[in-house]
CSV table of C-alpha atoms and ligand atoms in Angstrom, one decimal:
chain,number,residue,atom,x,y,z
A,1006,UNK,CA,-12.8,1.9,7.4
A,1007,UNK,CA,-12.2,-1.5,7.7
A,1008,UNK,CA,-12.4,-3.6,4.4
A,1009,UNK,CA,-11.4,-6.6,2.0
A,1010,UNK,CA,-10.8,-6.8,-1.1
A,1011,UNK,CA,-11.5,-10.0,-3.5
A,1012,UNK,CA,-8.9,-9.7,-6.8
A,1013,UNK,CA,-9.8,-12.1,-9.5
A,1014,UNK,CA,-7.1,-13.1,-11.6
A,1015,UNK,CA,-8.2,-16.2,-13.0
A,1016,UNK,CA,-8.9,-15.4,-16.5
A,1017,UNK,CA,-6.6,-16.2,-19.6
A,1018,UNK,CA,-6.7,-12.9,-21.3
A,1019,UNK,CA,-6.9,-14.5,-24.8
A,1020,UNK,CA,-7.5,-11.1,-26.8
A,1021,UNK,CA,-4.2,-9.7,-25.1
A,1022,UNK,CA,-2.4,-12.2,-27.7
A,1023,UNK,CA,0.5,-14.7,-27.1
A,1024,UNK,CA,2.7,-15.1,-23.9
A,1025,UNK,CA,1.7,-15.5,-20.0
A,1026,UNK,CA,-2.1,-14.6,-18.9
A,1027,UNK,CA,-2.0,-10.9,-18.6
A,1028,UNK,CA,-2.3,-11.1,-14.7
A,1029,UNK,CA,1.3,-12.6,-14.7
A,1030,UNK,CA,2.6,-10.7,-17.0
A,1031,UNK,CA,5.5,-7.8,-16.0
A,1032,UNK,CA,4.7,-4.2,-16.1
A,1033,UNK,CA,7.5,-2.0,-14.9
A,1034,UNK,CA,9.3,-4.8,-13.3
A,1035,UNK,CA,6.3,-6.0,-11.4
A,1036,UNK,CA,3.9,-8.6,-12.1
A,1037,UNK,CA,0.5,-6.7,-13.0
A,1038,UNK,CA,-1.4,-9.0,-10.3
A,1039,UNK,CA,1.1,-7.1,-7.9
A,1040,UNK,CA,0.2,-3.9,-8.4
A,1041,UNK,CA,-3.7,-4.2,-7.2
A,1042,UNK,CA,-2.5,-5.8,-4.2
A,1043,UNK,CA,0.2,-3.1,-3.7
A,1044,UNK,CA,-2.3,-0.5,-4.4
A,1045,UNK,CA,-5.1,-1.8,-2.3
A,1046,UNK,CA,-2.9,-2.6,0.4
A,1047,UNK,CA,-1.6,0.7,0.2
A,1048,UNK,CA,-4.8,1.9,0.7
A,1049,UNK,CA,-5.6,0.1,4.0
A,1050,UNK,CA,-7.3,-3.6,3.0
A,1051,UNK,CA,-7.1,-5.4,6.1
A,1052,UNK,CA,-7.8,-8.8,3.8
A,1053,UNK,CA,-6.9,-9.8,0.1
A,1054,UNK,CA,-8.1,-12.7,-1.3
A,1055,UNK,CA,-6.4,-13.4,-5.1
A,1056,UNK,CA,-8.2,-16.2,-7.1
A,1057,UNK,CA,-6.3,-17.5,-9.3
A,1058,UNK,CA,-6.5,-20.3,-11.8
A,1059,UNK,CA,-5.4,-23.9,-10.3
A,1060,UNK,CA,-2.2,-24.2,-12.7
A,1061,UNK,CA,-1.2,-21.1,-11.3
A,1062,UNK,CA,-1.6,-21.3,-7.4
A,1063,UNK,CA,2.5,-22.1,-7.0
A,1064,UNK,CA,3.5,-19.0,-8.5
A,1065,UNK,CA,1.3,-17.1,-6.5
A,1066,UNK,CA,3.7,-16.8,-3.7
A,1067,UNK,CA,6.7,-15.7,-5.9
A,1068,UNK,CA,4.3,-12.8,-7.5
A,1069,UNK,CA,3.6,-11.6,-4.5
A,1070,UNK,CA,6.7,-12.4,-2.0
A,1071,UNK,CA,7.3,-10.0,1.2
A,1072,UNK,CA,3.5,-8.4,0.9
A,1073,UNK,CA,1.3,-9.3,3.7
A,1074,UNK,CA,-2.6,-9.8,4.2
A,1075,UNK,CA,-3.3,-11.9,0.9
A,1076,UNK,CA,-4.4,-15.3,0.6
A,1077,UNK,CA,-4.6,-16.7,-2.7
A,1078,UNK,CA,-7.8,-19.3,-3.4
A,1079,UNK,CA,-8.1,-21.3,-7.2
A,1080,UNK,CA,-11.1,-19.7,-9.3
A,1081,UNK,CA,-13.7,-21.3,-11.8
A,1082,UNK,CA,-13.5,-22.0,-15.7
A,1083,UNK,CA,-15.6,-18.4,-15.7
A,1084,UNK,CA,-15.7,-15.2,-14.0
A,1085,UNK,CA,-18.6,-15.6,-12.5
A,1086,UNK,CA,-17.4,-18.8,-10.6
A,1087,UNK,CA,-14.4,-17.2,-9.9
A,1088,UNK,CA,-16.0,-14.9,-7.7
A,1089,UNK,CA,-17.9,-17.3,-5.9
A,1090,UNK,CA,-14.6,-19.1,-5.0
A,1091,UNK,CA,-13.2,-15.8,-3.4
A,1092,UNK,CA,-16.8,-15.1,-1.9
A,1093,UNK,CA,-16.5,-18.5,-0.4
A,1094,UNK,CA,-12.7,-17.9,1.0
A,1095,UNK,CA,-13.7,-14.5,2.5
A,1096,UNK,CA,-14.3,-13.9,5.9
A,1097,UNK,CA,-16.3,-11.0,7.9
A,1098,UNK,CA,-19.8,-10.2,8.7
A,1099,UNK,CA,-22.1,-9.3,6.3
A,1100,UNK,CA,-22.0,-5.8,6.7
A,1101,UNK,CA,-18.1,-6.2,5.7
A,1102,UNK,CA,-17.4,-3.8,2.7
A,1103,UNK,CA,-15.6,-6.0,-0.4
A,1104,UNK,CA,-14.0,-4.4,-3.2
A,1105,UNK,CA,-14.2,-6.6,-5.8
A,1106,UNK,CA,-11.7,-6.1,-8.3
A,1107,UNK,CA,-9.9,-7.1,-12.1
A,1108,UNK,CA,-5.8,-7.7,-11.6
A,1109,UNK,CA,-6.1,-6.6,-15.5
A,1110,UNK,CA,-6.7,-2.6,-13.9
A,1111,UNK,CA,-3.2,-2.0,-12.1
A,1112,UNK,CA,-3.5,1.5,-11.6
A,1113,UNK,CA,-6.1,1.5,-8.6
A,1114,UNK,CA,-5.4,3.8,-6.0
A,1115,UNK,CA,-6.3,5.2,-2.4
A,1116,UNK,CA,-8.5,8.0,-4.1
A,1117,UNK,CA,-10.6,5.7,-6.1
A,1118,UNK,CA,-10.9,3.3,-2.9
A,1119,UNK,CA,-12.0,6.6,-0.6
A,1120,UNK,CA,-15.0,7.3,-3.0
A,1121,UNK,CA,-16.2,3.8,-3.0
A,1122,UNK,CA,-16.1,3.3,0.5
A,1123,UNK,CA,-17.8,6.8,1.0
A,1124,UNK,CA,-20.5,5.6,-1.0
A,1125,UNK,CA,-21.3,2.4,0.8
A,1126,UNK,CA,-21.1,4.6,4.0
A,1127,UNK,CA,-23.2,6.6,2.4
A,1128,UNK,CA,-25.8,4.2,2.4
A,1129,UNK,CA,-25.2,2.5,-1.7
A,1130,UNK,CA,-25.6,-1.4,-1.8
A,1131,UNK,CA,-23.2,-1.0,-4.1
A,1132,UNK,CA,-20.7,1.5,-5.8
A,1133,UNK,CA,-18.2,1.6,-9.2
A,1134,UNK,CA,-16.0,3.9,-10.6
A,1135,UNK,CA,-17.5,5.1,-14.1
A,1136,UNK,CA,-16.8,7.6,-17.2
A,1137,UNK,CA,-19.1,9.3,-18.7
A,1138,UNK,CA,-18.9,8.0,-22.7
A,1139,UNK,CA,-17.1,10.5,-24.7
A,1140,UNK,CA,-16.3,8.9,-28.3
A,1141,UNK,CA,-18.9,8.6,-30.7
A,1142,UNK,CA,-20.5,5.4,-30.6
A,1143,UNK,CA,-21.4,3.5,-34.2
A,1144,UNK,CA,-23.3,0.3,-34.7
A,1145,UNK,CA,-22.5,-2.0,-37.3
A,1146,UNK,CA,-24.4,-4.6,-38.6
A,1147,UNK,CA,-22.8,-6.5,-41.3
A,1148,UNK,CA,-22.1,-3.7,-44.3
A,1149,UNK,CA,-24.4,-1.3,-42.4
A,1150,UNK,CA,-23.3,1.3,-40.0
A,1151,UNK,CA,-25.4,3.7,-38.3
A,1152,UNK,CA,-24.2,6.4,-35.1
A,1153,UNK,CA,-26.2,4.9,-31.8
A,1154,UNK,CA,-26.6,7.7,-29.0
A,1155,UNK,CA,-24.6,7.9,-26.2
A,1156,UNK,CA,-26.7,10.3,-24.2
A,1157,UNK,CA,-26.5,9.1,-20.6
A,1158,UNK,CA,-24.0,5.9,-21.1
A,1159,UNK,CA,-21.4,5.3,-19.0
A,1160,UNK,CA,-18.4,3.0,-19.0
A,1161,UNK,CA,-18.3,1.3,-15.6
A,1162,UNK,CA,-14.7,0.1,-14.1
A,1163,UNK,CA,-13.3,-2.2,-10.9
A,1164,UNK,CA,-12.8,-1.9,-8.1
A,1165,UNK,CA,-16.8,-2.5,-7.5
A,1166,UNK,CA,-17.5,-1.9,-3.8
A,1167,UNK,CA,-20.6,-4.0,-1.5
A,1168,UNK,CA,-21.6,-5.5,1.4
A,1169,UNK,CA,-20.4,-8.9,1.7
A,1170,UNK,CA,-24.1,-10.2,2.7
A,1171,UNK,CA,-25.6,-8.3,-0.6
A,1172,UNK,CA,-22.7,-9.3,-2.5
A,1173,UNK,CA,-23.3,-13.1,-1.5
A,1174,UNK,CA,-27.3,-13.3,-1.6
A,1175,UNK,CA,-26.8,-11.4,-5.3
A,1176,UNK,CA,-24.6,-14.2,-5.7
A,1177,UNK,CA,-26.6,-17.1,-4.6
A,1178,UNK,CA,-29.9,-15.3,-6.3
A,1179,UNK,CA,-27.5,-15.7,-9.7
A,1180,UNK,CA,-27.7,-19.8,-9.1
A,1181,UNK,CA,-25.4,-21.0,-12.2
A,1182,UNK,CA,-25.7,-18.7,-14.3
A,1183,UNK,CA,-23.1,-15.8,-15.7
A,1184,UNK,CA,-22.8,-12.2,-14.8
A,1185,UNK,CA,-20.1,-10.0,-16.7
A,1186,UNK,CA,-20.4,-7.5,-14.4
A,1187,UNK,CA,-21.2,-7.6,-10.3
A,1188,UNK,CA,-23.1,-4.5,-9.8
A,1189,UNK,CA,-25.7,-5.7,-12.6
A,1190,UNK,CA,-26.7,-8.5,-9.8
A,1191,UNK,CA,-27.3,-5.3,-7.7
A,1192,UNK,CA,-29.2,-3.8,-10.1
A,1193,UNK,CA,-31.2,-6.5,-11.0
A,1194,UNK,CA,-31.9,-7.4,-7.0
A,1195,UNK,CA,-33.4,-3.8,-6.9
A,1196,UNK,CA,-30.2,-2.4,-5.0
A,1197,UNK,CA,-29.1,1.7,-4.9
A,1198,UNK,CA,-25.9,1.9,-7.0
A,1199,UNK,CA,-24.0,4.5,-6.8
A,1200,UNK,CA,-21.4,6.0,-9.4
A,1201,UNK,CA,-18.2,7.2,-8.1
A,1202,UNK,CA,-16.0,9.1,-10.4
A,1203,UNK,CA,-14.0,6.8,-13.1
A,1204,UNK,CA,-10.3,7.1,-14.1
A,1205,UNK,CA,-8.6,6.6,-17.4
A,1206,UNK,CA,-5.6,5.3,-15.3
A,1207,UNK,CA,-8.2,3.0,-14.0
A,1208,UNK,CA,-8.2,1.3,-17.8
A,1209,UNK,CA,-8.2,-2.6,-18.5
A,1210,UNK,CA,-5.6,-4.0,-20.3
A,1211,UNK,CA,-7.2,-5.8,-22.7
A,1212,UNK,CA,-5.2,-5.7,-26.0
A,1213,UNK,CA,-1.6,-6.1,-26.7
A,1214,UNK,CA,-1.2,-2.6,-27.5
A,1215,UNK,CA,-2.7,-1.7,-23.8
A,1216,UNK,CA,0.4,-3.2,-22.6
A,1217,UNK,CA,2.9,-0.3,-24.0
A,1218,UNK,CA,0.1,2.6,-23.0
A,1219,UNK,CA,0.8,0.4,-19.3
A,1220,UNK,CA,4.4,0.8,-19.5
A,1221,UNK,CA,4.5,4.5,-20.3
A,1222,UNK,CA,1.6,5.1,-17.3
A,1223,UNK,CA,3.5,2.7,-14.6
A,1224,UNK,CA,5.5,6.1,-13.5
A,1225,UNK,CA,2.4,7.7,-12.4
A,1226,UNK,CA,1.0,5.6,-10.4
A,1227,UNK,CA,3.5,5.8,-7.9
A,1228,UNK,CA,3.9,8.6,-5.3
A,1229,UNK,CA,6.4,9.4,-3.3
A,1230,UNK,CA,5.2,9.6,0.8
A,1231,UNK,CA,7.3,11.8,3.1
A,1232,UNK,CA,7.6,11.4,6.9
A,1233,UNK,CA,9.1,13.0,10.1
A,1234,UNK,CA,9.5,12.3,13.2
A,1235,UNK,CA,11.3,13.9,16.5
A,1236,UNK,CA,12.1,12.1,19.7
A,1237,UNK,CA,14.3,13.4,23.1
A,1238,UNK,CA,16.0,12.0,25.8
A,1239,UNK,CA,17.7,12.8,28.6
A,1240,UNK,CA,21.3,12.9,29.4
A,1241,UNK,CA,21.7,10.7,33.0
A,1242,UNK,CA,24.7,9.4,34.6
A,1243,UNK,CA,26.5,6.6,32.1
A,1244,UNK,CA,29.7,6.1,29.9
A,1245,UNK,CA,28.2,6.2,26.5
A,1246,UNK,CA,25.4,6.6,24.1
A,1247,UNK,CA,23.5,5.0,21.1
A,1248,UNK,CA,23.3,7.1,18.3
A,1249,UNK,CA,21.8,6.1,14.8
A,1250,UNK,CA,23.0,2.5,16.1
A,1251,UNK,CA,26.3,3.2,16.4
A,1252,UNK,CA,27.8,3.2,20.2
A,1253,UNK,CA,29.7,6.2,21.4
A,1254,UNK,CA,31.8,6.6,24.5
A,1255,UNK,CA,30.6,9.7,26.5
A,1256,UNK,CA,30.9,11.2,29.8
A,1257,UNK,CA,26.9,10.6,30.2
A,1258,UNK,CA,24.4,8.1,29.2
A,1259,UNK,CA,20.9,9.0,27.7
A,1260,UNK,CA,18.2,8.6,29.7
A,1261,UNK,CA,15.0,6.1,28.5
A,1262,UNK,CA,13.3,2.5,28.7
A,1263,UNK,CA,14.9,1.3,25.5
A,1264,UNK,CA,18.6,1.9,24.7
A,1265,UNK,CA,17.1,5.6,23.9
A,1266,UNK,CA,18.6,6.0,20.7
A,1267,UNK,CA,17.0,9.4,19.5
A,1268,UNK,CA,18.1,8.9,16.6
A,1269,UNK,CA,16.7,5.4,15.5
A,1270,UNK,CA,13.4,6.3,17.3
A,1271,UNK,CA,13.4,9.5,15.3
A,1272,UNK,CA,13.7,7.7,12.0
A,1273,UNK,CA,11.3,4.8,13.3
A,1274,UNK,CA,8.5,7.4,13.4
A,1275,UNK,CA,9.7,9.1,10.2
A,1276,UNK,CA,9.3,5.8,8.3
A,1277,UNK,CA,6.1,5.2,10.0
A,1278,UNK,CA,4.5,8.4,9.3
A,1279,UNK,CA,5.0,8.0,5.5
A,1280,UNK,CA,3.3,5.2,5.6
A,1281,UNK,CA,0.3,5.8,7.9
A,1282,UNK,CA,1.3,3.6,10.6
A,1283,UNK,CA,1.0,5.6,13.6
A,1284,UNK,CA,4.0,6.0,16.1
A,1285,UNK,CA,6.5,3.9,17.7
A,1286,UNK,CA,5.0,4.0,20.6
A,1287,UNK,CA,1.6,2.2,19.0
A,1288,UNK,CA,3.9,-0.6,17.9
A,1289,UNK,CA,6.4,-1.2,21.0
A,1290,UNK,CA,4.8,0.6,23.6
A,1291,UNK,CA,7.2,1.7,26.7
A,1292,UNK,CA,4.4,0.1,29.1
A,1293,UNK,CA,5.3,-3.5,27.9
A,1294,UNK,CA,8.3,-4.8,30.0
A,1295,UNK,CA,10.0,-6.8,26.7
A,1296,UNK,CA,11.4,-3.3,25.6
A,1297,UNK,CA,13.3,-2.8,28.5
A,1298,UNK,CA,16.8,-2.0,27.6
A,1299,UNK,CA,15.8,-3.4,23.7
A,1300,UNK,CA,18.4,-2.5,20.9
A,1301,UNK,CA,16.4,0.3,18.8
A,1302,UNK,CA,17.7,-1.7,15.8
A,1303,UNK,CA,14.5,-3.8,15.8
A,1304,UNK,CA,12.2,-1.0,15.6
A,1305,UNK,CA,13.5,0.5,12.5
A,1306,UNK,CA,13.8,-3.2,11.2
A,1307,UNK,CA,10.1,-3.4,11.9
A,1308,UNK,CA,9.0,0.0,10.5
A,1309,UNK,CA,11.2,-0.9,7.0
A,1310,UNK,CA,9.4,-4.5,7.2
A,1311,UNK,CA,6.3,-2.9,7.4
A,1312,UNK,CA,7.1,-1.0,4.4
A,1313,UNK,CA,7.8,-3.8,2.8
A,1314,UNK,CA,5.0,-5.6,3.5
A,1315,UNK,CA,2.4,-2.7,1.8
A,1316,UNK,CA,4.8,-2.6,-1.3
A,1317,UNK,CA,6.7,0.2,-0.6
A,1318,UNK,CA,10.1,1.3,-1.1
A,1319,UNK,CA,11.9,3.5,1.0
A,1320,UNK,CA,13.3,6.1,-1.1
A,1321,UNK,CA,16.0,8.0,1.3
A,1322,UNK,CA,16.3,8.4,5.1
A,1323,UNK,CA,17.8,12.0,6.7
A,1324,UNK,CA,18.6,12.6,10.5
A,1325,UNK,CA,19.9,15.2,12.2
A,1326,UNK,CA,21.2,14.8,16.0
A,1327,UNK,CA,20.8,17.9,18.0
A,1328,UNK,CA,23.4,18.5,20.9
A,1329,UNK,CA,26.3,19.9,21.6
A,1330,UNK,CA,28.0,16.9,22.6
A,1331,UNK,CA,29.0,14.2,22.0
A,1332,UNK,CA,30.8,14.8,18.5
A,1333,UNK,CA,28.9,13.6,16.0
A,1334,UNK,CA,31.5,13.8,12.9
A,1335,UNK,CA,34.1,11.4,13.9
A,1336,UNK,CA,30.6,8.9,13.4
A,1337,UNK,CA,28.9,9.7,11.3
A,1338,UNK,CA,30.4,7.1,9.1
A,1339,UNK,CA,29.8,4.1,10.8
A,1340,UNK,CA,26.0,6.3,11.5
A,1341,UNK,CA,25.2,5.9,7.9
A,1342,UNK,CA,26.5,2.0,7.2
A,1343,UNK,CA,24.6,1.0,10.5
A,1344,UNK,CA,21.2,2.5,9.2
A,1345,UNK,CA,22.4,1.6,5.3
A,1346,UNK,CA,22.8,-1.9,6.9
A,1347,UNK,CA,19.2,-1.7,8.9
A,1348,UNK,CA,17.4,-0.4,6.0
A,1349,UNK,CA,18.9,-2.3,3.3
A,1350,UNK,CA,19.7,0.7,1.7
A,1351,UNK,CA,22.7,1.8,-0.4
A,1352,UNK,CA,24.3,4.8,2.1
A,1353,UNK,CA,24.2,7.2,-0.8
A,1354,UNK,CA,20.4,7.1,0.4
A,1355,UNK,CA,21.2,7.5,3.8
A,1356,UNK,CA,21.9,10.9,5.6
A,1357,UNK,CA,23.0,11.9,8.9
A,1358,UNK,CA,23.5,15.4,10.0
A,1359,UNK,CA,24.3,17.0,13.3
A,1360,UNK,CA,23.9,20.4,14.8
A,1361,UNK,CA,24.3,22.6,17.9
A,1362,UNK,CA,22.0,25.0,19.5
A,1363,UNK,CA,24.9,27.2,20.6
A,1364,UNK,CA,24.2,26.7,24.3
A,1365,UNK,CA,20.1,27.4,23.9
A,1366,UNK,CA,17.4,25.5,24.7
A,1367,UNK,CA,17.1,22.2,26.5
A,1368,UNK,CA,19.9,20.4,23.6
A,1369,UNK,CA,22.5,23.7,24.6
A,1370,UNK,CA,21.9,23.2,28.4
A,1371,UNK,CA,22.5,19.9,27.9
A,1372,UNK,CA,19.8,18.2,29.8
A,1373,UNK,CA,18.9,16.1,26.7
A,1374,UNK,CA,19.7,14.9,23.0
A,1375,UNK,CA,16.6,15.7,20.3
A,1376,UNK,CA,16.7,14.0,16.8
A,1377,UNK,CA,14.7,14.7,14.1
A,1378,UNK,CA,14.6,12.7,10.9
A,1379,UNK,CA,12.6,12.6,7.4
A,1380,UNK,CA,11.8,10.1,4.9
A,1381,UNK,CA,10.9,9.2,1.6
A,1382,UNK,CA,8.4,6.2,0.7
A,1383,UNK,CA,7.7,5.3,-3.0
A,1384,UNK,CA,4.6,3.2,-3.1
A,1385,UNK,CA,1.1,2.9,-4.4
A,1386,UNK,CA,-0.9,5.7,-4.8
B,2195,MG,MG1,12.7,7.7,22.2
């Protein structure tokens, strides 16, 4: 399903204590505004908008340099005006779903973006992640302190999911005053909200001592994406052949629109299937006459760039050419520095294997070449 996503950011965190507004601060290397855009761009947000406070527009850019799909917008002295700003900036119909959501929750993931969008589906004019409230709740007034019930309270998180048209008339029903929390405006405009299920990794950080629970949860909130992908071609009159991006003289040519590298479409669609992306034919389809003869470089450039641009990290690539000739050893070398080289990768990370079929099959009869290839994507869960 199609969706935005509005990140506010705006705020000065003043109970997380001294140093940068929490938003900008780093978590594992990363500044925490990063991580909601890698995570909800991870999970398929067609448009981000990031409001962030005016003094902090410029830097906006550095925080969030080679991720796509975000356009940053300055917010208000308050939250609530800081949502109207990225309300304003957004774009869409008003059936559009918006997930509206704190930078000061980094660990927001696909799963938690699934159930909210379910819910609107489901017919909700609005939807949160929420826990059930498990400590024991005390009041205290002065010297006095008393145990308050906490039978049917729940602690309600972000990302908070609507239709933009709701969202808006909730907004412009609000007028100037203050909300704390977007789905009360639902609420209060008589709207069914609907409870998805809450995460601790979900939590706010608030405090200073949030900051080190952060640090010790920034490992698992990254998974690790596998991807394969096969490709043939077949042998044809020539004098040599791509392999991996490497040229090899041979007796034959492969046989295909591009420069039929098996190996670099193999890894193309490897790359591309760990990140949901579909195939390489989706993204350079043989139909359109500008591949014709194209160096098969560019496609795994794109695929790696596409990575990139969701906050991924390619992990490690493996291939393995299937034919019985050419010989594959004497380059598999220069293989592994061409696709190191592609991929920006250090080679140790790079693998390129080759086998026979002893004589069987379509690769023994040697009417065509078949690569297959895996890899690994570390990104957002
Ligand atoms: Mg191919």
């Amino acid at each position: 399903m199609s969706f935005s996503c509005l990140i506010v950011a705006a705020g000065q965190g003043l109970r997380a204590g001294p140093g940068a507004p929490k938003a900008w601060r780093d978590l594992a290397g990363r500044p925490i505004l990063r991580w909601s855009v890698e995570a909800l761009l991870a999970a398929g947000a067609d448009e981000i908008v990031l409001v962030a406070a005016p003094d902090r527009l410029g830097d906006v850019e550095g925080a969030l340099s080679g991720l796509t799909r975000w356009r940053a917008t300055a917010g208000g002295a308050t939250r609530s005006q800081s949502v109207r700003a990225g309300l304003a900036a957004l774009d869409g119909e008003a059936t559009r779903p918006v997930l509206v959501h704190d930078a000061a929750r980094p660990f927001v993931s696909g799963a938690h973006v699934a159930a909210l969008l379910a819910a609107l589906e489901a017919g909700a004019d609005a939807a949160a992640p929420a826990l059930p409230v498990s400590d024991t709740l005390k009041r205290v007034t002065g010297a006095r302190v008393e145990t308050a019930p906490r039978e049917g309270l729940w602690r309600a998180q972000t990302p908070q999911a609507f239709r933009l048209g709701r969202l808006r008339a909730a907004y412009a029903a609000l007028g100037e005053d203050e909300a704390t929390d977007d789905l009360a405006l639902v609420e209060r405009a008589g709207g069914r909200v609907t409870l998805t299920p809450g995460d601790p990794m979900l939590m706010k950080l608030t405090y200073p001592e949030d900051f080190a629970m952060a640090e010790r949860l920034a490992g698992a909130a990254r998974i690790t994406r596998t991807g394969f992908g096969v490709d043939a071609h077949r042998w044809g009159p020539g004098d040599g052949v791509w392999l991996c991006g490497v040229r090899i003289a041979h007796d034959r040519a492969l046989i295909g629109h591009s420069d039929a590298d098996a190996g670099l479409h193999a890894l193309t669609d490897a790359i591309l299937g760990a990140i949901g992306e579909g195939d390489i034919g989706q993204h350079f389809p043989p139909s359109d006459p500008q591949w014709r003869g194209a160096a098969s470089a560019a496609f795994l450039a794109h695929a790696a760039a596409l990575v990139a641009a969701k906050g991924g990290r390619i992990v490690n690539v493996d291939v393995t050419l299937i034919c019985e000739r050419p010989k594959v050893g004497p380059h598999r070398a220069a293989m592994r520095a061409r696709l190191a080289e592609i991929l920006a990768l250090p080679q140790g990370r790079v693998s390129v294997k080759a086998t026979t079929t002893e004589g069987m099959g379509f690769t023994g009869r040697e009417e065509g070449l078949m690569a297959q290839a895996v890899a690994a994507v570390e990104m957002a869960g």
